[in-house]
Each structure stands twice: as structure tokens, then as C-alpha cells.
Tab-separated table of C-alpha atoms and ligand atoms in Angstrom:
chain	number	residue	atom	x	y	z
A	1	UNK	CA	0.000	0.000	0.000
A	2	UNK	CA	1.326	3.595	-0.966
A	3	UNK	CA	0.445	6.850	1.810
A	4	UNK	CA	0.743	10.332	0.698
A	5	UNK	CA	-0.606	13.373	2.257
A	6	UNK	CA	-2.443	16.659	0.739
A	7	UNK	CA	-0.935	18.934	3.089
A	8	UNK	CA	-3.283	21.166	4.071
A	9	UNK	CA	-1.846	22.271	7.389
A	10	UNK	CA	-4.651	21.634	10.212
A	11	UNK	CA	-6.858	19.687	7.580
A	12	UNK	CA	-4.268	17.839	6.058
A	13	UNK	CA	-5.257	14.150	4.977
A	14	UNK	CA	-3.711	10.559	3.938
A	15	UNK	CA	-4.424	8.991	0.427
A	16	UNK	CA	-4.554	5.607	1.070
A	17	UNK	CA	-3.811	3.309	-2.436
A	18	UNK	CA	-3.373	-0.407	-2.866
A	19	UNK	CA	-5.588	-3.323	-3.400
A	20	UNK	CA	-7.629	-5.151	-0.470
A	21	UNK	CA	-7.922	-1.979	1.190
A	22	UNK	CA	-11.972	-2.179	2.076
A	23	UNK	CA	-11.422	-4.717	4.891
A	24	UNK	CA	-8.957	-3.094	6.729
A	25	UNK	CA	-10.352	-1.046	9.496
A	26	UNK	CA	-7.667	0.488	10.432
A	27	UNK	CA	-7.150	2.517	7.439
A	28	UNK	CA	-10.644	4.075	8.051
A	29	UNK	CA	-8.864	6.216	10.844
A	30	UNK	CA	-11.068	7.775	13.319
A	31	UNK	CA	-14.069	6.920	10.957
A	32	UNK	CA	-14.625	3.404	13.307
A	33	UNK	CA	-15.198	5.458	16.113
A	34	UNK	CA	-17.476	7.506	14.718
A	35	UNK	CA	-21.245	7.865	14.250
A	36	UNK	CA	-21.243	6.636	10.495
A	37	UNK	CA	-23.737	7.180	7.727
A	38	UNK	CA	-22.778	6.107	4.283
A	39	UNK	CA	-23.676	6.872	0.914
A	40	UNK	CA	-23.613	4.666	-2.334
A	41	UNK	CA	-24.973	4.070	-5.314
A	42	UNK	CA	-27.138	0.534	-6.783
A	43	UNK	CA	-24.058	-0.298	-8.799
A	44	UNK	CA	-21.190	-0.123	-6.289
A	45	UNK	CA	-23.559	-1.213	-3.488
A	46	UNK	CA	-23.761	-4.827	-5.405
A	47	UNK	CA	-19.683	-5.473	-5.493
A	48	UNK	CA	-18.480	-3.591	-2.428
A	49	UNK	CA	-21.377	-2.220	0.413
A	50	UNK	CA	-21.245	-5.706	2.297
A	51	UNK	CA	-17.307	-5.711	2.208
A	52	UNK	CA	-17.624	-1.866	3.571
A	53	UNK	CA	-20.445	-2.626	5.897
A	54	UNK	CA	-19.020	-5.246	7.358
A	55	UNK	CA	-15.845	-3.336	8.243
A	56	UNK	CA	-17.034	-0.368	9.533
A	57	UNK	CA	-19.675	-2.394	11.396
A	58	UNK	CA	-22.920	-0.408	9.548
A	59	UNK	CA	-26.706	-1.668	10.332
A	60	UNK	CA	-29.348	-0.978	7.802
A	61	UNK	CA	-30.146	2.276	8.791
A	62	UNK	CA	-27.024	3.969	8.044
A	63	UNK	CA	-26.833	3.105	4.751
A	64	UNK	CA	-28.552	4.725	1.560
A	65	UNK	CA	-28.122	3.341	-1.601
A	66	UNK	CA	-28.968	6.111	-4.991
A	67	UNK	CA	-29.546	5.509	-8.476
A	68	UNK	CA	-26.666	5.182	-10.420
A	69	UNK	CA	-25.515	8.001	-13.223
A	70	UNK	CA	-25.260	11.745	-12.987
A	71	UNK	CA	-29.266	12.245	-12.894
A	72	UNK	CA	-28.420	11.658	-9.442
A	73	UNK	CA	-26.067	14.491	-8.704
A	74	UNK	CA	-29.086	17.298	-7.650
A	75	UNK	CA	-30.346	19.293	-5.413
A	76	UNK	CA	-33.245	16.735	-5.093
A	77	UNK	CA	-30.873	13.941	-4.194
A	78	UNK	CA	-29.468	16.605	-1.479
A	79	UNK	CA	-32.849	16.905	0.337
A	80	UNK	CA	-33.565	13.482	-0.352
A	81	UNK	CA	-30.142	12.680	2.049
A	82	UNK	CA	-30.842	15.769	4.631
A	83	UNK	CA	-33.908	14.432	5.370
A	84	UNK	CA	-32.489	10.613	5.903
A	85	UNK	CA	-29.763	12.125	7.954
A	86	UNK	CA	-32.560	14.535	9.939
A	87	UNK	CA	-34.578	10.560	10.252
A	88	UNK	CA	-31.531	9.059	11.371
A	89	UNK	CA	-30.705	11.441	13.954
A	90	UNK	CA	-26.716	12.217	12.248
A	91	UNK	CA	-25.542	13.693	15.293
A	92	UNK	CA	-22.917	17.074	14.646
A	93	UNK	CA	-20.137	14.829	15.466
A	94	UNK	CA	-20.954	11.905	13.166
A	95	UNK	CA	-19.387	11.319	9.788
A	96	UNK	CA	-20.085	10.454	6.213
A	97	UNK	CA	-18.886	7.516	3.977
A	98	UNK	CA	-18.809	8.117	-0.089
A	99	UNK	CA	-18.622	4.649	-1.718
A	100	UNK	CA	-18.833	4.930	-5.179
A	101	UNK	CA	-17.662	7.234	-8.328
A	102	UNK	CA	-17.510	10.833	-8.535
A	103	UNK	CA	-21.178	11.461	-8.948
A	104	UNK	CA	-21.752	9.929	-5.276
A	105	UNK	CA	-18.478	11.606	-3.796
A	106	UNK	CA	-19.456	14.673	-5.132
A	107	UNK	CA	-22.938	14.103	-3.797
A	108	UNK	CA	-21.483	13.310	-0.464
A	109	UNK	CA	-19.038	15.480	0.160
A	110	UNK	CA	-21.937	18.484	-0.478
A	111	UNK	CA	-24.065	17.251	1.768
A	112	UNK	CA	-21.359	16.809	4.585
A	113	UNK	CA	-20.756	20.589	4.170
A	114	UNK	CA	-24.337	21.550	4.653
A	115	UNK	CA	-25.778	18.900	7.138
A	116	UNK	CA	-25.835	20.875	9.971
A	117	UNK	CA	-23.675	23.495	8.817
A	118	UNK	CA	-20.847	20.684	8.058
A	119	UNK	CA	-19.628	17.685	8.797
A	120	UNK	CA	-16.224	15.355	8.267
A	121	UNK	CA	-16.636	12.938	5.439
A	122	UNK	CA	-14.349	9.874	3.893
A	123	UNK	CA	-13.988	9.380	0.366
A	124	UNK	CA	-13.885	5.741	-1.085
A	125	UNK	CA	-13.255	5.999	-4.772
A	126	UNK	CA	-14.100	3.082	-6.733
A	127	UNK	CA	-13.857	4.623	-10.435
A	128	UNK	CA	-10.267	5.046	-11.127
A	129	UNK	CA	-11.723	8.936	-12.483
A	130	UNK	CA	-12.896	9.072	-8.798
A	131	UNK	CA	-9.209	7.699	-7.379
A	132	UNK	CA	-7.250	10.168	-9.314
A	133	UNK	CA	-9.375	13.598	-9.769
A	134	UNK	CA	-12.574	13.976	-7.865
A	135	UNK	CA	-11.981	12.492	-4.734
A	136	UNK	CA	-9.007	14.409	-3.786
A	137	UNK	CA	-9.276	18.517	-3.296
A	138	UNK	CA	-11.953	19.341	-1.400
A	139	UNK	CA	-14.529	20.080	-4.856
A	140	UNK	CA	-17.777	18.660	-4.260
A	141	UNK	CA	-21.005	19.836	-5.744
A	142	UNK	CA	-24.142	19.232	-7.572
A	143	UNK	CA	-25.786	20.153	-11.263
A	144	UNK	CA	-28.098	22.865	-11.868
A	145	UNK	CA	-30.476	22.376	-14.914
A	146	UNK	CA	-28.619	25.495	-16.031
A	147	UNK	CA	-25.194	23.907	-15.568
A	148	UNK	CA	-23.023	21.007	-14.257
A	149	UNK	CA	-21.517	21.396	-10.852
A	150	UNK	CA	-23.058	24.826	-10.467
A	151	UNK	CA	-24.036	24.571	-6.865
A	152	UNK	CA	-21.456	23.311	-4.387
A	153	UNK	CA	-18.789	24.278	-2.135
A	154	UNK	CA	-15.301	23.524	-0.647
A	155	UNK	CA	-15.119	20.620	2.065
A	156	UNK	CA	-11.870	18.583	2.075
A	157	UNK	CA	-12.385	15.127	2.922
A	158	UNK	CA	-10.775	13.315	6.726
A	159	UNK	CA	-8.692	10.498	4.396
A	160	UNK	CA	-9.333	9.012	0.768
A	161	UNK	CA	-9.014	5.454	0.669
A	162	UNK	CA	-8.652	4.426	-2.688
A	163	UNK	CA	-8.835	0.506	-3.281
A	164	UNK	CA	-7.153	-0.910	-6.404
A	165	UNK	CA	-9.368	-3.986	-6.424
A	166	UNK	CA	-12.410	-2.198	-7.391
A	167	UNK	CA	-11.673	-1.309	-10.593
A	168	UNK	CA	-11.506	-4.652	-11.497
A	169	UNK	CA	-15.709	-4.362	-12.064
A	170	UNK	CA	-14.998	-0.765	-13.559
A	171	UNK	CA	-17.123	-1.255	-16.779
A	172	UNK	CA	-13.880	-0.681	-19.777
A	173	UNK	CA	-15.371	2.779	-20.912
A	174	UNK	CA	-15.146	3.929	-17.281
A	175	UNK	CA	-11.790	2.484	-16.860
A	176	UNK	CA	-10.755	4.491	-20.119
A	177	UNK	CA	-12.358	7.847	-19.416
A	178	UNK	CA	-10.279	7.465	-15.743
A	179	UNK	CA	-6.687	6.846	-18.169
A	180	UNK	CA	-7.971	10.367	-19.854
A	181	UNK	CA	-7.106	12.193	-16.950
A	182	UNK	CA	-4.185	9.907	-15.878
A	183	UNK	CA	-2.475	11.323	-19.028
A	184	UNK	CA	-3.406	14.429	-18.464
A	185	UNK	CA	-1.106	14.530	-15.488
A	186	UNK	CA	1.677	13.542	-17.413
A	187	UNK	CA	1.278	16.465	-20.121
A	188	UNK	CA	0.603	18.782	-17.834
A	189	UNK	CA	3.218	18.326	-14.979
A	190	UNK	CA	5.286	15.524	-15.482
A	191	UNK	CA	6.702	14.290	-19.262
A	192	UNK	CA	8.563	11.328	-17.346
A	193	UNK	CA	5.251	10.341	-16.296
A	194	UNK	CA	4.031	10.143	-19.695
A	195	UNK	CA	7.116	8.193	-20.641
A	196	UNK	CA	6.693	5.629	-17.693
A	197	UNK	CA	2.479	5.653	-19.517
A	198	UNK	CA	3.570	4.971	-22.650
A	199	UNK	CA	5.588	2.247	-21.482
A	200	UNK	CA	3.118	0.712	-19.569
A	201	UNK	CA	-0.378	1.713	-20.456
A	202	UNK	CA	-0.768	-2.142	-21.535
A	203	UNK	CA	-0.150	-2.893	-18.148
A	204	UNK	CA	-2.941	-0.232	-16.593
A	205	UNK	CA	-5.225	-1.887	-19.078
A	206	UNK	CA	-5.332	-5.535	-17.984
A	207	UNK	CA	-5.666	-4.010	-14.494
A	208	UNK	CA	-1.882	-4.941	-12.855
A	209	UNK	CA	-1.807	-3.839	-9.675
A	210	UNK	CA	1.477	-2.360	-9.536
A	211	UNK	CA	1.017	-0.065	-12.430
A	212	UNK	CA	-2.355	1.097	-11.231
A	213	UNK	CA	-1.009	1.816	-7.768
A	214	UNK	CA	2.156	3.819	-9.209
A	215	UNK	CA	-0.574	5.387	-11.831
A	216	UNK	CA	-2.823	6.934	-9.122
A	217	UNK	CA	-0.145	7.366	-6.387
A	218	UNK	CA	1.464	9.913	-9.132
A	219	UNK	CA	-1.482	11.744	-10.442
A	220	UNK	CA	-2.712	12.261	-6.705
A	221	UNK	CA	0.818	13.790	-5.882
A	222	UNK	CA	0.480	15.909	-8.438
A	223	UNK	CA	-3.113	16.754	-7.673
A	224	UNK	CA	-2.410	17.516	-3.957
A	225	UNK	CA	0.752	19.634	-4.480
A	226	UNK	CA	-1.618	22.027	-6.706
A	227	UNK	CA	-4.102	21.811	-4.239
A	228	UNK	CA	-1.872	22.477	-1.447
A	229	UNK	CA	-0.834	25.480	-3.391
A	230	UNK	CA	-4.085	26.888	-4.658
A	231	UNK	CA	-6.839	25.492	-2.487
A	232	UNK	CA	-9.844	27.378	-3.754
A	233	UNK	CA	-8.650	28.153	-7.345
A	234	UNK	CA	-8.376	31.684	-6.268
A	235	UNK	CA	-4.910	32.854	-7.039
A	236	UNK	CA	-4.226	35.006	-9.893
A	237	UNK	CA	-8.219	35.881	-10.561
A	238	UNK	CA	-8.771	31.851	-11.377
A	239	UNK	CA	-5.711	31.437	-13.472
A	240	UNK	CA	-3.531	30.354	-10.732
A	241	UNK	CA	-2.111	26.343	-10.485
A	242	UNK	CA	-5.329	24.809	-9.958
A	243	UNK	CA	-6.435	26.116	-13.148
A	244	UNK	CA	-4.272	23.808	-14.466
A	245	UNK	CA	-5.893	20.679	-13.962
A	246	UNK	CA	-8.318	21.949	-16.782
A	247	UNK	CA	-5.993	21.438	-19.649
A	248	UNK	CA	-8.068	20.105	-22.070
A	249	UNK	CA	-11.229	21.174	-20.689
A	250	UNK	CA	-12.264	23.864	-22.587
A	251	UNK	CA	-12.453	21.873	-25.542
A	252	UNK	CA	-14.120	19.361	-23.555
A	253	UNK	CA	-16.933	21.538	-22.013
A	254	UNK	CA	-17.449	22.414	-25.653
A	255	UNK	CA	-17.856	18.995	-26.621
A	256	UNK	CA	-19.935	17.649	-23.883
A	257	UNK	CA	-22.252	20.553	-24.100
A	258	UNK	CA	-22.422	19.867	-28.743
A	259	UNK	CA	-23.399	16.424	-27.206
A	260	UNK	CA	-26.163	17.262	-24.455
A	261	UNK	CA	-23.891	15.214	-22.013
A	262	UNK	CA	-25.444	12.010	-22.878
A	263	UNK	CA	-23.354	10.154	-25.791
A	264	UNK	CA	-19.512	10.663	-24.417
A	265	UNK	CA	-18.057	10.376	-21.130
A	266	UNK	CA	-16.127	13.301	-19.413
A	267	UNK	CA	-13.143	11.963	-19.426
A	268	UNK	CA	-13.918	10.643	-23.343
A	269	UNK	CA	-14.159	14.459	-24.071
A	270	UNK	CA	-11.265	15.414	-22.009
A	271	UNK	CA	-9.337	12.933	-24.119
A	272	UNK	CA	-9.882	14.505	-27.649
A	273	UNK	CA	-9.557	18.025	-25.853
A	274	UNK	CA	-6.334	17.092	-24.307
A	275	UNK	CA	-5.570	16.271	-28.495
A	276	UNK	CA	-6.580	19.668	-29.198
A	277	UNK	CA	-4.670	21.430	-26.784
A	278	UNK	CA	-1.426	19.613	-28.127
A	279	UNK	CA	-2.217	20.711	-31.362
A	280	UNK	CA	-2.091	23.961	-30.276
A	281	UNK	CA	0.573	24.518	-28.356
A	282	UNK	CA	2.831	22.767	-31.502
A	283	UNK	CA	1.312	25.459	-33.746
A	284	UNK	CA	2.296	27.831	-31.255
A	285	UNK	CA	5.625	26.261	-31.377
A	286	UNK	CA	5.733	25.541	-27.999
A	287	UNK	CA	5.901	21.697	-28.194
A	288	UNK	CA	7.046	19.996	-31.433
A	289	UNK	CA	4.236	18.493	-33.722
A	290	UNK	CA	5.868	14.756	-32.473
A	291	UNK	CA	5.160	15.333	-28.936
A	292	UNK	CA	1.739	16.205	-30.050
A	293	UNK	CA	1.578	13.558	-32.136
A	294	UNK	CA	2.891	11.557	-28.927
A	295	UNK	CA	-0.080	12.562	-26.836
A	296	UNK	CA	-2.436	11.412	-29.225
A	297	UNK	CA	-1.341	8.179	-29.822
A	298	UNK	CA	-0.970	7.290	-26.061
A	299	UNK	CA	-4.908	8.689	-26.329
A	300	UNK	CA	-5.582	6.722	-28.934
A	301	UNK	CA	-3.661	3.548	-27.325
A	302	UNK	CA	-6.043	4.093	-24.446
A	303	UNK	CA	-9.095	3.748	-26.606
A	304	UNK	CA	-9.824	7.077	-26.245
A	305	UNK	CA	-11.764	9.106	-29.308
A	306	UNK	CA	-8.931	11.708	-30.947
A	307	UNK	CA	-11.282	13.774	-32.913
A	308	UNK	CA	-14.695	15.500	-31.816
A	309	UNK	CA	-18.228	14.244	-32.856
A	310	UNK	CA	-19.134	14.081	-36.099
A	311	UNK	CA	-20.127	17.045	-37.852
A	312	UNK	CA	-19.098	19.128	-34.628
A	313	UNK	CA	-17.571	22.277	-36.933
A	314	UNK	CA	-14.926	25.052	-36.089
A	315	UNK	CA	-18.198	27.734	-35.164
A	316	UNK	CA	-19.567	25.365	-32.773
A	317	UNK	CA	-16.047	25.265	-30.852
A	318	UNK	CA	-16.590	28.896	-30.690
A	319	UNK	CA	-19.788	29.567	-30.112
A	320	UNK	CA	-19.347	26.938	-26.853
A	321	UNK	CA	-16.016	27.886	-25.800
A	322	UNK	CA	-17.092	31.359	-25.697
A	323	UNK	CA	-19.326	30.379	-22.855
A	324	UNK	CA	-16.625	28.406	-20.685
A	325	UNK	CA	-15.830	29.555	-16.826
A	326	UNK	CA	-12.365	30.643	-18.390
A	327	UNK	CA	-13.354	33.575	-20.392
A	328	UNK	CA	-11.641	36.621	-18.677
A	329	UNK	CA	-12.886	40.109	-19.692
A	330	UNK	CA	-13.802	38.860	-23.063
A	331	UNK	CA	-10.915	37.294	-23.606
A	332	UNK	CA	-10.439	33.375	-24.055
A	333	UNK	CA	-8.235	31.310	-21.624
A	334	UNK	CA	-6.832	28.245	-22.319
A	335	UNK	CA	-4.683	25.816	-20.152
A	336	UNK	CA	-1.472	25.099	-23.059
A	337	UNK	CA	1.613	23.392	-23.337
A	338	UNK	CA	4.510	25.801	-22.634
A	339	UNK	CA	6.879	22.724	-22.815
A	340	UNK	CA	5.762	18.821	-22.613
A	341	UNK	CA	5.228	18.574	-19.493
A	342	UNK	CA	4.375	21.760	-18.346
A	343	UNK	CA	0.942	23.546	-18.826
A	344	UNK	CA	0.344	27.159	-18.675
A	345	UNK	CA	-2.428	29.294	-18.328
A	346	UNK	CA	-3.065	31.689	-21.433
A	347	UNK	CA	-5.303	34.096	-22.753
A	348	UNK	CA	-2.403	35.594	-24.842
A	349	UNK	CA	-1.973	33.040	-28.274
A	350	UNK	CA	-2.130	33.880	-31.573
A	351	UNK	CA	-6.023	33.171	-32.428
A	352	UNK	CA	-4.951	32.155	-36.110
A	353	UNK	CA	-3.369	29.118	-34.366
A	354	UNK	CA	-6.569	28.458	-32.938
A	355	UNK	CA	-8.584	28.672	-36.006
A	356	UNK	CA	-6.130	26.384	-37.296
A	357	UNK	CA	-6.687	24.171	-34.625
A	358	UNK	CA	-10.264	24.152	-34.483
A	359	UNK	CA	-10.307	23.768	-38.656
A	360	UNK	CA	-8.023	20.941	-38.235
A	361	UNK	CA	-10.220	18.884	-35.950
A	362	UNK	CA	-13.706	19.900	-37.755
A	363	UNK	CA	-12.438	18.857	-40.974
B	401	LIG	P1	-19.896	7.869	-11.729
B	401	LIG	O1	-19.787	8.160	-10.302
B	401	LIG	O2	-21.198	8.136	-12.398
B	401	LIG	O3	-19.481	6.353	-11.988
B	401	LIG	C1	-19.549	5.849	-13.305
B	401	LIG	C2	-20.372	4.560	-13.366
B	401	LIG	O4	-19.584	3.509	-12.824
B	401	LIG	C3	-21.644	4.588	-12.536
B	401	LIG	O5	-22.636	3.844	-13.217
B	401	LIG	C4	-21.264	3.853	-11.251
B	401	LIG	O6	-22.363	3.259	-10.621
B	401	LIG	C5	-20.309	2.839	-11.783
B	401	LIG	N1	-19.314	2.364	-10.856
B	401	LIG	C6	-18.569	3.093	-9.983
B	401	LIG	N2	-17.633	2.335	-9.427
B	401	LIG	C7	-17.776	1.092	-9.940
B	401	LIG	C8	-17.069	-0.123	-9.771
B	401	LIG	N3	-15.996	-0.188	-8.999
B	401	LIG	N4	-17.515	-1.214	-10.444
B	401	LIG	C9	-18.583	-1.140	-11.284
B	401	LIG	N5	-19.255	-0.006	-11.522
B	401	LIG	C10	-18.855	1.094	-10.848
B	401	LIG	O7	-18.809	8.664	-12.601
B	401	LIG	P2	-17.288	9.103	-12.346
B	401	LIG	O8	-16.673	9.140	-13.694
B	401	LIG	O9	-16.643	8.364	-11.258
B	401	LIG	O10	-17.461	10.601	-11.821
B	401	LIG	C11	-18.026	11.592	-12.639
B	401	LIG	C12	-18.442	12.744	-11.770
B	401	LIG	O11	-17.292	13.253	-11.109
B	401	LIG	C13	-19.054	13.896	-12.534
B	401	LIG	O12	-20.223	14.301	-11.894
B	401	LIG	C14	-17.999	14.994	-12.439
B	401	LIG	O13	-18.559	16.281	-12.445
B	401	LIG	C15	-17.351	14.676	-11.133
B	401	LIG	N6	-15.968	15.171	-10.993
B	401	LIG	C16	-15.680	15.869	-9.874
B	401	LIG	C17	-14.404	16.350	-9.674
B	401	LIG	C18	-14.065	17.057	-8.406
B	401	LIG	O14	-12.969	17.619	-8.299
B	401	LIG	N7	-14.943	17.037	-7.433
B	401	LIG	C19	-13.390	16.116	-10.634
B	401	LIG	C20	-13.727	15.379	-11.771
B	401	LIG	C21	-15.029	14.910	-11.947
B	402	LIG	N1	-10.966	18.585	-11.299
B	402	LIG	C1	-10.381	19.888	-11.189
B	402	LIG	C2	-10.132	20.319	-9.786
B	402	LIG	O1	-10.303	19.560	-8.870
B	402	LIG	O2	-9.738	21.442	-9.605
């Protein structure tokens, strides 16, 4: 098993990764001596509530089990869970339990920070998207009909634990939309990263334990160095290091939105956004056009989709990125390549490069 900390001064907490990790109690920290209610959804609840329940000792009461999927992640499923935690008497001192994927951590995690004006709350990843992005940081939120993850706060979980085994019932798509952000790391922070993921994305795929433990132990360093450096995405007006988990997202929002959220995964349209963002930062001349040519075939290798939707054109880009959190002033921001390896926050590229882009991957 691998330990690292998000050090976060007085609410600084352990990342617990490795596989059999469920049964041991003694990982959950001070969650055994707690008051415990825990949260789940009908998928994860079928491989891993009784191997949860029976650890942390949980009666029928303290468990609620949610639909599956994003429809879940509203502010219907929030009252839905304040008034089972109001029924079930949660006192202040009492903690949550998030067992599942992001949608139920971020679920979770929200309603810890409002039940009773806040509570602590554990984080049990079991998508490998949850293990490496949304479990770690403190975001949790949920969807507005007027926009994803538009209502939500801060609240930093007590520990993650993050069990390799569970991925092994990770439907493939899932698996692949959790590599999208894996490599993201790599381009972003770390190009020896995306060496050691070219060598062994193979190995990630058929599940090996040691490469998925190195994977996520990496990508949650270098998620909880940015967030120990930029907790609330507030430095420089938004464009500060935690901006820079968003590489690729810009093009992504664009593309989820083109596709009403329903026919590609997040990290799907992360993947062919991370593409993009290559692209542009070669025709910027900031990376050569083989590292971008690099990225996407490790994409590719993932079985990750390259190029946007069908029939997706260069005005629809626009007319979607225009709308993204990142527009300063007017001006467009995107998270770039400064050097493989190393993103950077900027509103100041040549927009011909971008047209070229955007013509390039609408053509
Ligand atoms: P998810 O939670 O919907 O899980 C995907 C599917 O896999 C679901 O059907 C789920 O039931 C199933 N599942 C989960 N674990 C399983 C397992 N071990 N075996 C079999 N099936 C399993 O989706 P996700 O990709 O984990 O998370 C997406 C959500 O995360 C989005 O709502 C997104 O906004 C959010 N997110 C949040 C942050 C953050 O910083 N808070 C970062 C990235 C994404
Ligand atoms: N997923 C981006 C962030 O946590 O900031």
C-alpha cells in the first residue's frame, strides 16, 4: 500500500492506495469510532457495500443506496439525504462515507458541508476517475439544470481510501475515461510520467496492480501539491495552479455541451480536448508536432476518441467555448503546453493558431 498526504496544514489528509484496502479497518482512521452514515450508489452497493459494511460495522439504517448516473447528482438527491440524515438522527459529530464514483463523492461530500452546517466525510473511490481527480481537493457539488456542478462548495475530505481492487468491475469505458485524466497529469506536470504511460499503459489496461497503484499514487501527488498550493482556485483571478488541472477542458466543455452530455463520457471528451490542446501549443511552437503527435497516440492507445463528434464544426467550438468559466474580460483562456510537461495558463496566443486548430479537428 502507498500513503501520501495533501498537506493542508490543520486539515491535512492521507491517500490511502493499494488493493484489499476495504477490509482493513484500520485505514478508516477515526471513521470506526465515529457515528457513520454512508452513501452509495445501486451499482457499487452490489460489489463492495457488504465488504464496507461489514468493516465499519454499519446496520441498515445507516446506509442509503442512490440511483446510479449523474441524474443523481441534484439538489433533489441533497434533500432526499438531509432528510435521511434529519430521520436518522446524524448527530454534529458523526461522519459520512462516499462509496462509489464521482457522482456519489461529489454528492457526499456536499451534503457533509451543509448537514448541519458541516460535517467530516471519507472518500472511497471506486472509479479510477474518482481515485485520481474527484476524490481528492476538497470540490464537491451538484448540477443545476442550467449547468453542471453549479451549486457546491469547498469541504476537504478526513482520508481518501482508494482501493485498487475495485476497478476490477470498472465497466472498460469507465476504466478508459479514468486513463484520460491519468495522461493528463503527465502532459501537464510531469513528461517522465508520460514516458513511464507509454511504457506501460498495456499494463494499466489488464488491471496490474502495480502499475495502477504507481498510476494513481502519481497523479494524486500531483493533484495535492496544486491543491496544497491553490486550495480554492483563487490565485491570480482563477488562473492560478489549480487552473491547471483543466488542460483540455475547454475543448471538452465544448464537446460535452455539442453532445447534451449524454453520448460521451467526461473523461472521453477530455481525451480529444487534451488532443486539441497539443495541437495547439505545436502550432504555437511551444511543443514539437511529435510530442503532439505523442499525446495522441498514447490517447488513442487508451481507446480514447482523438477527434470531436461528427459534424461538430470550427463555429460550434466557438460559439461553446465562448461560454466556458475561463473567459476573462472577453478574452479566451486556455490551459497550453509551454513545454511537454508543463501547462500554462493563457489568454495571450495567436487566435490564427486556434482557427487552425479548431479547422483541423472539424475537418
Ligand atoms: P460515476 O460516479 O457516475 O461512476 C460511473 C459509473 O460507474 C456509474 O454507473 C457507477 O455506478 C459505476 N461504478 C462506480 N464504481 C464502480 C465499480 N468499482 N464497479 C462497477 N461499476 C462502478 O462517474 P465518475 O466518472 O466516477 O465521476 C463523474 C463525476 O465526477 C461527474 O459528476 C464529475 O462532475 C465529477 N468530478 C468531480 C471532480 C471534483 O474535483 N470534485 C473532478 C472530476 C469529476
Ligand atoms: N478537477 C479539477 C479540480 O479539482 O480542480
Amino acid at each position: 500500500m502507498d500513503t501520501l498526504d495533501v498537506e493542508l496544514g490543520p486539515r491535512r489528509y492521507p491517500i490511502h492506495i493499494g488493493a484489499g484496502l476495504l477490509r482493513q479497518a484500520a485505514l478508516y482512521g477515526e471513521a470506526t469510532q465515529r457515528p457513520l452514515r454512508l452513501i452509495t450508489d445501486e451499482h457499487v452497493a452490489a460489489h463492495y457495500l457488504p465488504v464496507v459494511r461489514e468493516t465499519l460495522r454499519l446496520g441498515d439504517t445507516q446506509v442509503l443506496v442512490l440511483p446510479a448516473g449523474e441524474a443523481t447528482k441534484t439538489l433533489a438527491s441533497v434533500e432526499r439525504v438531509m432528510d435521511w440524515l434529519l430521520a436518522t438522527r446524524l448527530p454534529r459529530d458523526g461522519w459520512l462515507v462516499a462509496l462509489g464514483g464521482g457522482v456519489v463523492g461529489d454528492l457526499a461530500g456536499f451534503c457533509a458541508s451543509i448537514y448541519q452546517r458541516g460535517v467530516d466525510f471519507i472518500q472511497i473511490p471506486t472509479t479510477l476517475l474518482a481515485q485520481v481527480d474527484s476524490s481528492v481537493g476538497g470540490k464537491t457539488g451538484v448540477n443545476h439544470p442550467r449547468g453542471k456542478n453549479m451549486i457546491g462548495a469547498f469541504h476537504q475530505p478526513r482520508l481518501v481510501l482508494a482501493d485498487t481492487d475495485t476497478l476490477k468491475t470498472l465497466p472498460p469505458r469507465e476504466l478508459g475515461a479514468g486513463l484520460a485524466e491519468v495522461i493528463k497529469y503527465g502532459m501537464l506536470g510531469d513528461a517522465a510520467f508520460l514516458g513511464w504511460l507509454e511504457e506501460n499503459l498495456d499494463a494499466l489496461r489488464r488491471l496490474d496492480e502495480a502499475a495502477l497503484r504507481y498510476a494513481i499514487r502519481r497523479s494524486c501527488e500531483m493533484k495535492a501539491a496544486i491543491v496544497a498550493q491553490d486550495e480554492r482556485e483563487s490565485l491570480a483571478g482563477g488562473a492560478g495552479p489549480r487552473a491547471l488541472l483543466n488542460l483540455g477542458h475547454t475543448f471538452a466543455h465544448a464537446i460535452e455541451t455539442y453532445t447534451h452530455y449524454t453520448a460521451w463520457l467526461h473523461g472521453e471528451a477530455v481525451a480529444t480536448g487534451l488532443c486539441m490542446a497539443a495541437d495547439l501549443s505545436a502550432r504555437l511552437g511551444w511543443i514539437s508536432t511529435d510530442e503532439a503527435r505523442r499525446c495522441e497516440q498514447l490517447i488513442a492507445r487508451a481507446g480514447l476518441p482523438v477527434r470531436p463528434p461528427a459534424g461538430m464544426r470550427a463555429d460550434d467550438f466557438r460559439a461553446l467555448m465562448s461560454l466556458d468559466k475561463k473567459v476573462a474580460s472577453g478574452k479566451l483562456r486556455l490551459i497550453l503546453l509551454r513545454r511537454l510537461g508543463e501547462a500554462v495558463v493563457s489568454a495571450d496566443f495567436d487566435a490564427a493558431a486556434l482557427d487552425a486548430t479548431l479547422a483541423h479537428y472539424s475537418a
